[in-house]
Tab-separated table of C-alpha atoms and ligand atoms in Angstrom:
chain	number	residue	atom	x	y	z
A	331	UNK	CA	0.000	0.000	0.000
A	332	UNK	CA	1.580	3.261	-1.148
A	333	UNK	CA	0.477	5.345	1.767
A	334	UNK	CA	2.161	7.438	4.398
A	335	UNK	CA	0.195	5.846	7.079
A	336	UNK	CA	0.272	7.828	10.294
A	337	UNK	CA	-2.418	7.086	12.822
A	338	UNK	CA	-3.118	6.703	16.505
A	339	UNK	CA	-1.887	8.389	19.651
A	340	UNK	CA	1.759	7.296	19.513
A	341	UNK	CA	2.102	9.142	16.249
A	342	UNK	CA	0.499	12.273	17.721
A	343	UNK	CA	3.846	12.928	19.376
A	344	UNK	CA	5.555	12.498	16.007
A	345	UNK	CA	3.138	14.992	14.481
A	346	UNK	CA	3.797	17.429	17.323
A	347	UNK	CA	7.565	17.077	16.892
A	348	UNK	CA	7.157	17.619	13.146
A	349	UNK	CA	5.216	20.840	13.750
A	350	UNK	CA	7.788	22.002	16.339
A	351	UNK	CA	10.690	21.420	13.938
A	352	UNK	CA	8.916	23.315	11.189
A	353	UNK	CA	8.017	26.172	13.547
A	354	UNK	CA	11.630	26.472	14.658
A	355	UNK	CA	13.261	26.128	11.265
A	356	UNK	CA	10.481	27.838	9.302
A	357	UNK	CA	10.563	25.134	6.745
A	358	UNK	CA	8.683	21.956	6.046
A	359	UNK	CA	10.254	18.714	5.073
A	360	UNK	CA	8.587	18.944	1.699
A	361	UNK	CA	9.806	21.350	-0.950
A	362	UNK	CA	6.820	23.566	-1.841
A	363	UNK	CA	7.999	23.705	-5.445
A	364	UNK	CA	7.202	20.001	-5.750
A	365	UNK	CA	4.102	19.535	-7.836
A	366	UNK	CA	2.098	16.293	-7.797
A	367	UNK	CA	2.828	14.386	-10.938
A	368	UNK	CA	-0.085	13.697	-13.254
A	369	UNK	CA	0.346	10.019	-12.384
A	370	UNK	CA	-0.917	10.769	-8.898
A	371	UNK	CA	2.170	11.621	-6.819
A	372	UNK	CA	-0.395	13.441	-4.762
A	373	UNK	CA	-0.131	13.686	-1.006
A	374	UNK	CA	-3.499	13.979	0.698
A	375	UNK	CA	-4.012	14.475	4.417
A	376	UNK	CA	-7.266	12.930	5.650
A	377	UNK	CA	-8.539	13.749	9.182
A	378	UNK	CA	-11.124	11.094	10.067
A	379	UNK	CA	-13.417	11.774	13.042
A	380	UNK	CA	-13.368	8.361	14.717
A	381	UNK	CA	-14.375	4.678	14.584
A	382	UNK	CA	-17.836	4.876	16.205
A	383	UNK	CA	-19.792	2.672	13.787
A	384	UNK	CA	-19.520	0.116	10.997
A	385	UNK	CA	-20.459	3.004	8.723
A	386	UNK	CA	-17.343	4.927	9.812
A	387	UNK	CA	-15.116	1.855	9.459
A	388	UNK	CA	-16.510	1.332	5.950
A	389	UNK	CA	-15.848	4.991	5.153
A	390	UNK	CA	-12.247	4.703	6.354
A	391	UNK	CA	-11.650	1.523	4.361
A	392	UNK	CA	-13.132	3.146	1.255
A	393	UNK	CA	-10.778	6.125	1.559
A	394	UNK	CA	-7.642	4.057	2.190
A	395	UNK	CA	-8.349	1.598	-0.636
A	396	UNK	CA	-9.255	4.411	-3.050
A	397	UNK	CA	-5.954	6.176	-2.262
A	398	UNK	CA	-4.095	2.966	-3.079
A	399	UNK	CA	-5.960	2.562	-6.358
A	400	UNK	CA	-5.241	6.178	-7.290
A	401	UNK	CA	-1.522	5.975	-6.364
A	402	UNK	CA	-2.072	8.710	-3.796
A	403	UNK	CA	0.185	9.004	-0.733
A	404	UNK	CA	-2.330	9.203	2.116
A	405	UNK	CA	-1.584	10.723	5.511
A	406	UNK	CA	-4.490	9.397	7.573
A	407	UNK	CA	-5.338	10.386	11.151
A	408	UNK	CA	-8.196	9.180	13.375
A	409	UNK	CA	-9.377	11.815	15.898
A	410	UNK	CA	-11.173	9.249	18.063
A	411	UNK	CA	-14.329	11.377	18.353
A	412	UNK	CA	-12.569	14.561	19.498
A	413	UNK	CA	-12.739	17.809	17.512
A	414	UNK	CA	-9.534	19.076	19.090
A	415	UNK	CA	-7.732	16.040	17.699
A	416	UNK	CA	-9.098	16.707	14.209
A	417	UNK	CA	-7.877	20.317	14.426
A	418	UNK	CA	-4.448	19.068	15.565
A	419	UNK	CA	-4.360	16.599	12.678
A	420	UNK	CA	-5.252	19.269	10.108
A	421	UNK	CA	-2.459	21.458	11.493
A	422	UNK	CA	0.026	18.603	11.062
A	423	UNK	CA	-1.051	18.271	7.414
A	424	UNK	CA	-0.507	22.030	6.949
A	425	UNK	CA	2.955	21.736	8.497
A	426	UNK	CA	3.788	18.903	6.133
A	427	UNK	CA	2.401	20.963	3.204
A	428	UNK	CA	0.261	18.193	1.753
A	429	UNK	CA	-1.324	18.909	-1.614
A	430	UNK	CA	-4.938	18.609	-0.421
A	431	UNK	CA	-6.576	18.295	3.003
A	432	UNK	CA	-9.827	16.362	3.365
A	433	UNK	CA	-11.768	15.709	6.576
A	434	UNK	CA	-15.091	14.535	8.017
A	435	UNK	CA	-16.013	17.236	10.589
A	436	UNK	CA	-17.412	15.635	13.743
A	437	UNK	CA	-19.540	18.732	14.425
A	438	UNK	CA	-20.471	21.756	12.302
A	439	UNK	CA	-18.946	24.611	14.310
A	440	UNK	CA	-15.390	25.589	15.286
A	441	UNK	CA	-13.444	25.168	12.028
A	442	UNK	CA	-12.828	28.745	10.834
A	443	UNK	CA	-9.409	29.231	12.448
A	444	UNK	CA	-7.717	26.020	11.309
A	445	UNK	CA	-9.250	26.130	7.826
A	446	UNK	CA	-8.110	29.748	7.566
A	447	UNK	CA	-4.575	28.538	8.302
A	448	UNK	CA	-4.879	25.925	5.512
A	449	UNK	CA	-6.157	28.569	3.073
A	450	UNK	CA	-3.334	30.960	4.011
A	451	UNK	CA	-0.856	28.119	3.438
A	452	UNK	CA	-2.329	27.655	-0.035
A	453	UNK	CA	-3.672	24.135	0.698
A	454	UNK	CA	-7.183	23.417	-0.673
A	455	UNK	CA	-9.661	21.685	1.648
A	456	UNK	CA	-12.402	19.176	0.894
A	457	UNK	CA	-15.191	18.712	3.450
A	458	UNK	CA	-16.468	15.114	3.319
A	459	UNK	CA	-19.389	13.195	4.847
A	460	UNK	CA	-20.579	15.876	7.298
A	461	UNK	CA	-20.749	19.659	6.727
A	462	UNK	CA	-19.311	22.683	8.516
A	463	UNK	CA	-21.079	25.861	9.554
A	464	UNK	CA	-19.170	28.952	8.345
A	465	UNK	CA	-19.822	32.375	6.824
A	466	UNK	CA	-16.530	32.273	4.926
A	467	UNK	CA	-16.862	30.526	1.553
A	468	UNK	CA	-13.096	30.631	1.011
A	469	UNK	CA	-12.459	28.057	3.760
A	470	UNK	CA	-13.193	24.990	1.661
A	471	UNK	CA	-13.273	24.126	-2.030
A	472	UNK	CA	-16.062	21.556	-2.051
A	473	UNK	CA	-18.261	19.059	-0.159
A	474	UNK	CA	-18.618	15.335	-0.901
A	475	UNK	CA	-21.239	13.294	0.919
A	476	UNK	CA	-24.919	12.483	1.340
A	477	UNK	CA	-28.017	14.683	1.563
A	478	UNK	CA	-29.064	13.991	5.144
A	479	UNK	CA	-32.211	16.111	4.934
A	480	UNK	CA	-33.395	13.908	2.044
A	481	UNK	CA	-32.641	10.822	4.137
A	482	UNK	CA	-34.998	12.190	6.805
A	483	UNK	CA	-37.625	12.854	4.149
A	484	UNK	CA	-37.352	9.268	2.870
A	485	UNK	CA	-37.782	7.971	6.432
A	486	UNK	CA	-40.892	10.116	6.879
A	487	UNK	CA	-42.363	9.086	3.542
A	488	UNK	CA	-41.951	5.408	4.470
A	489	UNK	CA	-43.772	5.952	7.787
A	490	UNK	CA	-46.719	7.672	6.095
A	491	UNK	CA	-46.954	4.714	3.686
A	492	UNK	CA	-46.785	2.284	6.622
A	493	UNK	CA	-49.493	4.167	8.537
A	494	UNK	CA	-51.740	3.925	5.480
A	495	UNK	CA	-50.960	0.222	5.044
A	496	UNK	CA	-51.938	-0.671	8.633
A	497	UNK	CA	-54.754	1.869	8.739
A	498	UNK	CA	-53.217	3.408	11.874
A	499	UNK	CA	-55.240	5.935	13.873
A	500	UNK	CA	-52.232	7.252	15.805
A	501	UNK	CA	-48.566	6.300	16.034
A	502	UNK	CA	-46.305	7.445	18.894
A	503	UNK	CA	-42.741	7.911	17.620
A	504	UNK	CA	-39.528	7.918	19.654
A	505	UNK	CA	-36.331	9.203	18.001
A	506	UNK	CA	-32.743	8.256	18.814
A	507	UNK	CA	-30.669	10.972	17.170
A	508	UNK	CA	-26.989	11.162	16.255
A	509	UNK	CA	-24.088	13.245	17.562
A	510	UNK	CA	-25.446	16.569	18.817
A	511	UNK	CA	-24.656	19.524	16.506
A	512	UNK	CA	-23.523	17.205	13.680
A	513	UNK	CA	-25.000	17.668	10.219
A	514	UNK	CA	-26.562	14.182	9.953
A	515	UNK	CA	-28.232	14.590	13.349
A	516	UNK	CA	-29.691	18.029	12.551
A	517	UNK	CA	-30.784	17.291	9.003
A	518	UNK	CA	-32.112	13.739	9.489
A	519	UNK	CA	-34.270	15.112	12.323
A	520	UNK	CA	-35.458	18.116	10.281
A	521	UNK	CA	-36.215	16.181	7.099
A	522	UNK	CA	-38.255	13.595	9.025
A	523	UNK	CA	-40.143	16.172	11.126
A	524	UNK	CA	-40.950	18.333	8.088
A	525	UNK	CA	-42.277	15.311	6.176
A	526	UNK	CA	-44.634	14.026	8.882
A	527	UNK	CA	-45.752	17.333	10.412
A	528	UNK	CA	-48.923	17.510	8.309
A	529	UNK	CA	-50.039	14.010	9.351
A	530	UNK	CA	-52.122	14.122	12.572
A	531	UNK	CA	-51.639	10.368	13.077
A	532	UNK	CA	-47.882	10.746	13.606
A	533	UNK	CA	-46.474	12.226	16.818
A	534	UNK	CA	-42.828	12.396	17.950
A	535	UNK	CA	-43.279	11.927	21.721
A	536	UNK	CA	-39.579	11.831	22.655
A	537	UNK	CA	-36.131	12.376	21.158
A	538	UNK	CA	-32.678	11.901	22.660
A	539	UNK	CA	-29.128	11.685	21.257
A	540	UNK	CA	-27.374	8.311	21.180
A	541	UNK	CA	-24.234	9.874	19.622
A	542	UNK	CA	-24.287	7.278	16.788
A	543	UNK	CA	-22.999	4.653	19.271
A	544	UNK	CA	-24.564	1.185	19.756
A	545	UNK	CA	-24.344	1.113	23.588
A	546	UNK	CA	-25.946	4.543	23.864
A	547	UNK	CA	-28.675	3.490	21.455
A	548	UNK	CA	-29.515	0.646	23.848
A	549	UNK	CA	-29.549	3.007	26.850
A	550	UNK	CA	-31.853	5.455	25.021
A	551	UNK	CA	-34.330	2.706	24.125
A	552	UNK	CA	-34.314	1.332	27.676
A	553	UNK	CA	-35.149	4.834	28.937
A	554	UNK	CA	-37.963	5.218	26.386
A	555	UNK	CA	-39.458	1.837	27.356
A	556	UNK	CA	-39.340	2.771	31.054
A	557	UNK	CA	-40.881	6.208	30.398
A	558	UNK	CA	-43.639	5.689	27.814
A	559	UNK	CA	-46.649	3.347	27.937
A	560	UNK	CA	-47.254	3.364	24.187
A	561	UNK	CA	-44.351	3.364	21.698
A	562	UNK	CA	-45.316	2.439	18.137
A	563	UNK	CA	-42.299	3.613	16.097
A	564	UNK	CA	-38.540	4.043	16.542
A	565	UNK	CA	-36.757	6.443	14.175
A	566	UNK	CA	-33.019	5.921	14.720
A	567	UNK	CA	-30.376	8.067	13.000
A	568	UNK	CA	-27.955	5.176	12.435
A	569	UNK	CA	-27.847	1.384	12.349
A	570	UNK	CA	-25.361	1.081	15.221
A	571	UNK	CA	-27.822	2.721	17.635
A	572	UNK	CA	-30.662	0.662	16.139
A	573	UNK	CA	-28.821	-2.591	16.925
A	574	UNK	CA	-28.513	-1.431	20.536
A	575	UNK	CA	-32.180	-0.414	20.624
A	576	UNK	CA	-33.249	-3.834	19.326
A	577	UNK	CA	-31.309	-5.477	22.175
A	578	UNK	CA	-33.238	-3.305	24.654
A	579	UNK	CA	-36.590	-4.134	23.027
A	580	UNK	CA	-35.958	-7.896	23.095
A	581	UNK	CA	-34.750	-7.750	26.719
A	582	UNK	CA	-38.072	-6.050	27.529
A	583	UNK	CA	-40.021	-8.805	25.749
A	584	UNK	CA	-40.933	-6.623	22.765
A	585	UNK	CA	-40.800	-7.860	19.150
A	586	UNK	CA	-38.766	-5.398	17.021
A	587	UNK	CA	-40.415	-4.749	13.660
A	588	UNK	CA	-43.781	-5.928	14.990
A	589	UNK	CA	-44.532	-4.366	18.407
A	590	UNK	CA	-42.396	-1.379	17.403
A	591	UNK	CA	-41.934	-0.268	13.783
A	592	UNK	CA	-38.230	0.472	13.201
A	593	UNK	CA	-36.794	2.979	10.736
A	594	UNK	CA	-32.999	3.250	10.600
A	595	UNK	CA	-30.370	5.066	8.517
A	596	UNK	CA	-27.025	3.948	7.042
A	597	UNK	CA	-27.708	0.643	5.266
A	598	UNK	CA	-25.103	-1.561	6.969
A	599	UNK	CA	-25.235	-5.257	6.053
A	600	UNK	CA	-26.500	-6.105	9.537
A	601	UNK	CA	-29.460	-3.745	9.124
A	602	UNK	CA	-30.376	-5.200	5.741
A	603	UNK	CA	-30.184	-8.721	7.221
A	604	UNK	CA	-32.575	-7.664	10.024
A	605	UNK	CA	-34.875	-6.058	7.442
A	606	UNK	CA	-35.075	-9.424	5.668
A	607	UNK	CA	-35.835	-11.097	9.037
A	608	UNK	CA	-38.670	-8.625	9.718
A	609	UNK	CA	-36.969	-7.075	12.769
A	610	UNK	CA	-36.454	-3.742	10.972
A	611	UNK	CA	-39.096	-2.213	8.694
A	612	UNK	CA	-37.179	0.466	6.778
A	613	UNK	CA	-33.478	1.095	6.063
A	614	UNK	CA	-32.524	4.445	4.534
A	615	UNK	CA	-29.159	4.204	2.774
A	616	UNK	CA	-26.283	6.602	3.461
A	617	UNK	CA	-23.315	5.263	1.544
A	618	UNK	CA	-19.880	5.577	3.204
A	619	UNK	CA	-18.186	4.364	0.033
A	620	UNK	CA	-17.070	7.780	-1.227
A	621	UNK	CA	-13.293	7.193	-1.307
A	622	UNK	CA	-12.923	7.087	-5.092
A	623	UNK	CA	-14.921	10.312	-5.501
A	624	UNK	CA	-12.735	12.034	-2.899
A	625	UNK	CA	-9.539	10.959	-4.679
A	626	UNK	CA	-10.834	12.001	-8.099
A	627	UNK	CA	-11.950	15.455	-6.929
A	628	UNK	CA	-8.777	15.969	-4.891
A	629	UNK	CA	-6.675	15.263	-7.993
A	630	UNK	CA	-8.722	17.838	-9.951
A	631	UNK	CA	-8.150	20.366	-7.175
A	632	UNK	CA	-4.411	19.700	-7.096
A	633	UNK	CA	-4.275	20.307	-10.860
A	634	UNK	CA	-6.010	23.645	-10.327
A	635	UNK	CA	-9.189	22.536	-12.055
A	636	UNK	CA	-12.698	23.756	-11.148
A	637	UNK	CA	-14.685	21.311	-8.988
A	638	UNK	CA	-18.389	21.216	-8.014
A	639	UNK	CA	-19.116	23.014	-4.725
A	640	UNK	CA	-21.358	20.099	-3.637
A	641	UNK	CA	-21.109	16.473	-4.797
A	642	UNK	CA	-23.939	14.337	-3.384
A	643	UNK	CA	-24.082	10.532	-3.245
A	644	UNK	CA	-27.142	8.726	-4.568
A	645	UNK	CA	-28.889	7.106	-1.586
A	646	UNK	CA	-31.949	4.861	-1.763
A	647	UNK	CA	-34.459	3.417	0.710
A	648	UNK	CA	-35.084	-0.279	1.439
A	649	UNK	CA	-38.256	-1.437	3.218
A	650	UNK	CA	-40.613	-4.311	3.955
A	651	UNK	CA	-42.609	-3.205	0.886
A	652	UNK	CA	-39.749	-4.208	-1.451
A	653	UNK	CA	-40.008	-7.599	-3.142
A	654	UNK	CA	-36.352	-7.867	-4.217
A	655	UNK	CA	-34.547	-7.775	-0.864
A	656	UNK	CA	-33.056	-11.244	-1.414
A	657	UNK	CA	-31.420	-10.033	-4.620
A	658	UNK	CA	-29.570	-7.155	-2.935
A	659	UNK	CA	-25.764	-7.318	-3.370
A	660	UNK	CA	-23.483	-7.388	-0.298
A	661	UNK	CA	-23.362	-3.931	1.257
A	662	UNK	CA	-19.606	-3.785	1.813
A	663	UNK	CA	-19.926	-2.238	5.301
B	431	GZL	C1	-23.352	9.972	8.015
B	431	GZL	C2	-22.253	9.752	9.029
B	431	GZL	C3	-22.817	9.149	10.271
B	431	GZL	C4	-23.416	7.772	10.060
B	431	GZL	C5	-23.096	7.141	11.365
B	431	GZL	O1	-22.795	10.430	6.830
B	431	GZL	O2	-21.629	10.980	9.357
B	431	GZL	O3	-21.756	9.018	11.204
B	431	GZL	O4	-24.788	7.797	9.790
B	431	GZL	C6	-21.681	7.648	11.603
B	431	GZL	O5	-23.142	5.739	11.380
B	431	GZL	O6	-21.326	7.509	12.915
């Protein structure tokens, strides 16, 4: 694998030392006159947010394998769910003077300073997966990822169809949301709420963040079961939390997919398998497999070419109403 592979805590010290040397000597260990060769002698710094779900692991694998296919030298760092680590990692890429910086921002706010440093160093930035909140359009060149609002809409549209199919009079919905202040959490909630708000049968009676983590998804569901007498629907912002919620339901003697309708987002293999078993009713896809697109757009950037400001993945919805679930190919994550 042709990658400069730097990851984990023990290398954080190395990154710090690298920055210190550069600060003291005023130079980086890469000659700025070097230009990436057409063949892909590109060096990309990728600051990943963590390893919280199978989705994230699939995203990481997609990026690393795509870099190898493209002949890109990849500096990859995992921030282990901490924004301050991502900011540190981006600074180490600036110090090294990579050709392009790409990252998946764990939350939307707090990026202006470090991205301003990248811009002032002449290093273009790609925002991937999740979005940032900024007033300064010069801080990044483009976004690559999914339309989370549309994912929420697809979840809502499924539930309206389900309510019609079972001739429901009223459905109490509980929501387990993702990492607070992250784009997928905000937009999946908004898209779903906007879609169902005109339907008097559908009522979101409770919502709490499970931070996209399986164990927290279980805790949230346990709390809902203890608090509410009538829960008809779970809308969960990712499959990892849904798997935890299903554990809680079964421990409480409830039949997932029957006693409680389950709508989940991501499209991991495990969720599709549970959909086929009838334990999940709807899976909204959010593909993590965007590595090749990132490498292709990064190469265009490095060559000084125009790129789209927003590049969205095509996501689809799978549900109990589909008759081709057994023909679905392996999900790959
Ligand atoms: C969505 C991504 C989310 C996934 C979760 O693009 O940011 O983060 O839905 C992951 O599984 O933790």
